[in-house]
Amino acid sequence: MNFPALRLRRLRKNPAIREMVAETHLKPADFIYPFFLLDGRNKREAIVSMPGIYQQSVDNALIEIDQALKLGIKAIMLFGVPEEKDPQGSSAYLQNGVVQNAVQEIKKTFGTDVVVMADTCLCEYTSHGHCGIVMDGHVVNDPSVEALARAAVSQAEAGADFVCPSDMMDGRIQTIRWALDDAGFQDTAIMAYAVKYASSLYAPFRDAAESTPAFGDRRSYQMDFRNWREAIREAEQDLMEGADMLMVKPALAYLDVLHRVREETDLPLVAYNVSGEYSMVKAAAQNGWIDEQKVVLECLTGIKRAGADLIVTYHALEAARWLKQPNA
Ligand code: PBG
Ligand code: ZN
């Protein structure tokens, strides 16, 4: 009797065999690296809750973008931290807004070598910190969508390859698509934050973007984390409205959702490994409780295995370095 007949360990015998049968391969081009941009020059402020990530002016961002490109990363995501905020979030669509200026400068420097994705939302620009226009204490949908479309067109004018609406208003993808087309930007793509949950894992980002809501929370527009069927409806809606890529956010506590959306759609699918997920790993690593490199590569590979084509992650620069040169 040969017991057991099936020996799965045969395919785990040594590194060469394991490499040969590996099903998931993480690579630097899978990553999208986020930036928090300040107006002006020569600025670089550490974000305490996100070790290794900075608020910085575009001149400093250019240095990091150059490093990212040399490591094989193709795409960056830009968030603005403007000096001026008002209730309408009007600095989101200024021709010389912080993101618009940065996009121009980044494109002038790197051209088509870098894929520039601009976050399209109001929360970084509104004095109250909500992702839309507030009337009588409520975030109102349709006026918010109009403002978002203006922001998207201004980002396209500046040269963004992708606009990335992260607000979760209804009908914004269609309105933005029409506005872009009307303005002659048929070739500007839309990455929709299609499935975005109201998550407590965004807290460090809100320090970084200075976008904590002054009152209430985002649960009237972001999704309830108890729901997955609703995620399919959100994804289908954004697909029908003309999204070029879809996102699920956050990533690690939502891998089931990511997997299900993957099965429902053929669009490129992006997962956002959010700030809280990053900070928890950083904190544990700083305490010496985990091996940072191994944990990060395991988590990012898990996100890809669950169905992500691309991953927005603050670990991008370091992870790309580790992929090129393990144990560096
Ligand atoms: C704003 C926005 C948020 C994130 C990306 N875009 C925060 C929020 O919705 O409050 C979170 C990203 C992160 O936590 O890394 N629309
Ligand atoms: Zn927002």
XYZ file of C-alpha atoms and ligand atoms in Angstrom:
345
model
C 0.000 0.000 0.000
C 1.316 3.424 -0.849
C 0.059 5.746 1.839
C -0.867 8.470 1.222
C -1.365 8.241 -2.535
C -1.425 11.960 -2.904
C 1.625 13.835 -1.651
C 1.160 17.568 -2.233
C 4.513 18.208 -0.579
C 6.264 16.927 -3.743
C 5.605 20.294 -5.331
C 6.982 22.155 -2.322
C 10.259 20.263 -2.175
C 12.662 23.096 -3.046
C 12.673 26.753 -4.139
C 12.991 25.929 -7.850
C 9.934 23.672 -7.826
C 7.991 26.125 -5.696
C 8.812 28.954 -8.106
C 7.737 26.806 -11.056
C 4.289 26.093 -9.642
C 3.649 29.503 -8.049
C 0.235 30.776 -9.114
C 0.557 34.439 -8.195
C 3.440 36.738 -9.110
C 3.695 40.169 -7.561
C 5.608 42.781 -9.580
C 6.354 46.520 -9.271
C 4.044 47.344 -12.200
C 1.146 46.061 -10.070
C 1.548 48.999 -7.700
C 0.063 52.483 -7.715
C 1.962 54.817 -5.373
C 0.043 57.638 -3.623
C 1.301 61.190 -2.980
C -0.006 63.969 -0.711
C 0.849 67.249 -2.387
C 1.378 70.668 -0.835
C 1.430 74.007 -2.654
C 4.794 75.734 -3.023
C 8.359 74.372 -3.164
C 10.814 72.643 -0.920
C 8.266 71.289 1.522
C 8.322 67.868 3.123
C 6.305 67.140 6.251
C 6.290 63.709 7.862
C 2.855 62.200 8.493
C 3.184 60.863 12.027
C 0.582 58.105 11.660
C 2.087 56.912 8.333
C 5.834 56.382 8.840
C 7.711 56.844 5.550
C 4.954 58.867 3.880
C 5.093 62.649 3.530
C 3.061 65.663 2.624
C 5.334 67.319 0.105
C 5.597 69.910 -2.626
C 5.850 68.688 -6.193
C 9.607 69.363 -6.521
C 10.213 66.771 -3.795
C 7.592 64.423 -5.200
C 9.490 64.409 -8.514
C 12.476 62.827 -6.761
C 10.342 60.015 -5.357
C 8.545 59.519 -8.671
C 11.897 59.129 -10.380
C 12.853 56.437 -7.838
C 9.508 54.698 -8.316
C 9.865 54.612 -12.103
C 13.397 53.239 -11.847
C 12.020 50.404 -9.716
C 9.398 49.524 -12.330
C 6.369 51.225 -10.794
C 4.245 52.787 -13.546
C 1.480 54.691 -11.812
C 1.064 57.304 -9.122
C -2.033 58.624 -7.378
C -2.211 62.294 -6.431
C -4.064 63.804 -3.474
C -4.047 67.565 -2.893
C -3.605 69.234 0.474
C -4.532 72.815 -0.515
C -3.919 75.952 1.514
C -7.418 77.272 0.884
C -10.595 75.368 1.722
C -14.212 76.537 1.469
C -17.656 74.926 1.912
C -17.928 74.261 -1.853
C -14.476 72.739 -2.194
C -13.809 75.140 -5.050
C -10.032 74.695 -4.857
C -10.680 71.191 -6.287
C -11.229 72.670 -9.748
C -8.829 75.605 -9.924
C -6.743 75.739 -13.064
C -3.771 76.404 -10.793
C -4.859 74.090 -8.004
C -2.279 72.057 -6.147
C -2.997 68.846 -8.061
C -3.473 70.572 -11.426
C -0.076 72.295 -11.098
C 1.579 69.092 -9.977
C 0.141 67.048 -12.841
C 1.512 69.558 -15.351
C 4.949 69.517 -13.800
C 5.066 65.737 -13.469
C 3.976 65.298 -17.085
C 6.539 67.872 -18.258
C 9.258 65.899 -16.480
C 8.280 62.272 -17.140
C 5.818 62.388 -20.059
C 4.242 59.047 -20.825
C 6.700 57.128 -18.617
C 4.409 57.756 -15.681
C 0.671 57.082 -15.480
C -0.810 59.980 -13.549
C -3.982 59.269 -11.605
C -5.672 62.193 -9.906
C -7.962 61.628 -6.953
C -11.250 63.298 -7.820
C -13.055 64.229 -4.627
C -14.015 67.279 -2.611
C -13.089 66.222 0.934
C -9.523 67.505 0.713
C -10.874 70.880 -0.449
C -14.010 71.454 1.636
C -13.782 73.310 4.958
C -16.174 70.740 6.502
C -14.224 67.745 5.153
C -17.122 65.945 3.479
C -16.778 64.468 -0.015
C -19.645 66.595 -1.363
C -21.622 69.791 -0.996
C -23.491 70.119 2.313
C -26.988 71.624 2.536
C -28.987 71.627 5.787
C -26.480 69.260 7.342
C -26.745 66.707 4.510
C -24.327 65.837 1.734
C -26.457 66.488 -1.356
C -25.876 64.249 -4.337
C -26.496 66.106 -7.575
C -24.773 69.428 -6.793
C -21.800 67.402 -5.557
C -21.665 65.498 -8.827
C -21.553 68.793 -10.769
C -18.586 69.967 -8.713
C -16.829 66.615 -9.139
C -17.256 66.806 -12.908
C -15.637 70.263 -12.888
C -12.753 68.869 -10.867
C -12.357 65.949 -13.276
C -12.252 68.227 -16.331
C -9.668 70.491 -14.683
C -7.488 67.468 -13.904
C -7.820 66.221 -17.476
C -6.869 69.688 -18.760
C -3.739 69.540 -16.626
C -2.838 66.232 -18.280
C -3.983 63.510 -15.898
C -4.231 60.082 -17.550
C -6.914 58.937 -15.110
C -9.431 60.768 -12.991
C -10.393 58.751 -9.932
C -13.702 59.672 -8.320
C -13.580 58.530 -4.684
C -16.685 60.288 -3.401
C -19.397 57.565 -3.760
C -22.110 59.939 -5.034
C -24.652 58.357 -7.388
C -24.361 59.068 -11.110
C -20.917 60.612 -10.916
C -19.232 58.287 -13.384
C -21.726 59.069 -16.139
C -21.668 62.800 -15.410
C -17.876 62.845 -15.369
C -17.685 60.796 -18.600
C -20.036 63.215 -20.368
C -18.204 66.265 -19.014
C -14.834 64.894 -20.132
C -16.159 64.036 -23.585
C -17.829 67.458 -23.952
C -14.559 69.155 -23.088
C -12.652 67.077 -25.660
C -11.055 64.608 -23.244
C -12.383 61.383 -24.757
C -9.066 59.707 -23.990
C -8.935 60.524 -20.306
C -9.823 57.339 -18.441
C -11.904 56.922 -15.299
C -10.863 54.712 -12.431
C -13.990 54.466 -10.295
C -13.796 53.898 -6.573
C -16.820 51.710 -7.240
C -16.899 49.738 -4.013
C -15.790 51.968 -1.179
C -16.789 51.163 2.355
C -17.219 53.537 5.287
C -14.124 52.303 7.078
C -12.288 53.212 10.246
C -9.117 52.170 8.437
C -8.975 55.576 6.699
C -7.986 57.460 9.873
C -4.268 57.973 9.069
C -5.164 59.144 5.544
C -7.349 61.836 7.051
C -4.319 63.111 9.001
C -2.363 63.072 5.753
C -5.031 64.757 3.639
C -6.374 66.908 6.478
C -9.856 65.757 5.493
C -11.537 64.538 8.683
C -15.251 65.468 8.532
C -15.994 68.358 10.903
C -19.372 66.794 11.774
C -21.018 63.409 11.316
C -19.402 60.658 9.276
C -19.413 59.326 5.709
C -21.965 56.527 6.166
C -24.661 58.244 4.090
C -22.483 57.880 0.993
C -19.807 55.230 1.610
C -20.921 51.604 1.885
C -21.945 49.642 4.971
C -19.263 47.042 5.677
C -21.867 44.404 6.452
C -22.822 44.211 2.768
C -21.353 42.383 -0.198
C -24.293 42.063 -2.623
C -24.489 45.838 -2.674
C -20.876 45.829 -3.860
C -21.897 43.954 -7.000
C -24.603 46.551 -7.672
C -22.125 49.404 -7.217
C -19.623 47.744 -9.544
C -22.245 47.072 -12.226
C -23.520 50.621 -12.000
C -20.100 52.205 -12.481
C -19.327 49.805 -15.316
C -22.555 50.765 -17.103
C -21.849 54.457 -16.566
C -18.513 54.149 -18.343
C -15.798 53.394 -15.810
C -12.563 52.047 -17.348
C -11.359 50.406 -14.142
C -13.031 49.548 -10.864
C -11.734 49.704 -7.338
C -12.536 47.904 -4.110
C -11.488 49.679 -0.914
C -10.173 48.867 1.681
C -8.384 45.668 0.691
C -7.397 43.286 3.482
C -10.669 43.106 5.415
C -12.566 42.943 2.104
C -10.848 40.189 0.114
C -14.147 38.305 -0.180
C -15.706 41.359 -1.795
C -12.715 41.777 -4.091
C -12.992 38.149 -5.143
C -16.701 38.408 -5.850
C -16.355 41.615 -7.859
C -13.550 39.907 -9.797
C -15.944 37.121 -10.756
C -18.621 39.589 -11.877
C -16.558 41.847 -14.122
C -13.860 41.749 -16.763
C -12.661 45.296 -16.152
C -9.230 45.813 -14.644
C -9.756 45.645 -10.907
C -7.858 47.729 -8.384
C -7.639 47.201 -4.632
C -6.741 50.033 -2.257
C -4.499 48.829 0.558
C -5.502 51.779 2.727
C -3.673 53.920 5.255
C -4.841 52.044 8.363
C -3.692 48.754 6.867
C -0.319 50.348 6.178
C 0.034 51.928 9.609
C -0.803 48.721 11.479
C 1.965 46.878 9.656
C 4.412 49.757 10.194
C 3.627 49.955 13.909
C 4.074 46.223 14.446
C 7.308 46.281 12.426
C 8.696 49.221 14.417
C 8.049 47.239 17.575
C 9.955 44.307 16.149
C 6.854 42.113 16.367
C 6.761 41.119 12.701
C 9.176 40.868 9.789
C 8.029 43.874 7.775
C 9.321 42.763 4.399
C 7.778 39.312 4.649
C 4.451 40.546 5.997
C 4.117 43.264 3.348
C 4.872 40.928 0.448
C 2.511 38.318 1.885
C -0.331 40.835 2.247
C 0.173 42.329 -1.226
C 0.355 38.869 -2.799
C -2.842 37.933 -0.967
C -4.605 40.971 -2.404
C -3.491 39.979 -5.883
C -4.468 36.331 -5.377
C -7.954 37.465 -4.294
C -8.415 39.124 -7.682
C -6.724 42.517 -7.880
C -4.873 43.434 -11.066
C -3.466 46.550 -9.441
C -2.900 47.650 -5.853
C -2.812 51.196 -4.545
C -0.355 50.941 -1.675
C 1.875 53.153 0.469
C 4.254 50.177 0.619
C 4.843 50.470 -3.156
C 8.339 51.959 -3.121
C 9.704 49.622 -0.455
C 7.906 46.570 -1.814
C 9.267 47.240 -5.307
C 12.750 47.456 -3.831
C 12.306 44.168 -1.962
C 10.989 42.435 -5.075
C 14.109 43.503 -6.982
C 16.508 42.784 -4.158
C 15.135 40.492 -1.457
C 16.528 41.006 2.027
C 17.946 44.411 1.041
C -11.284 60.586 0.095
C -10.427 59.397 0.205
C -10.178 58.672 1.355
C -9.251 57.717 1.018
C -8.967 57.854 -0.329
N -9.726 58.903 -0.817
C -10.632 58.858 2.729
C -12.048 58.898 3.047
O -12.917 58.506 2.265
O -12.313 59.372 4.157
C -8.673 56.728 1.985
C -7.349 56.219 1.633
C -6.583 55.630 2.743
O -7.056 55.462 3.890
O -5.434 55.312 2.477
N -12.351 60.490 -0.769
Zn -13.596 62.313 -0.408
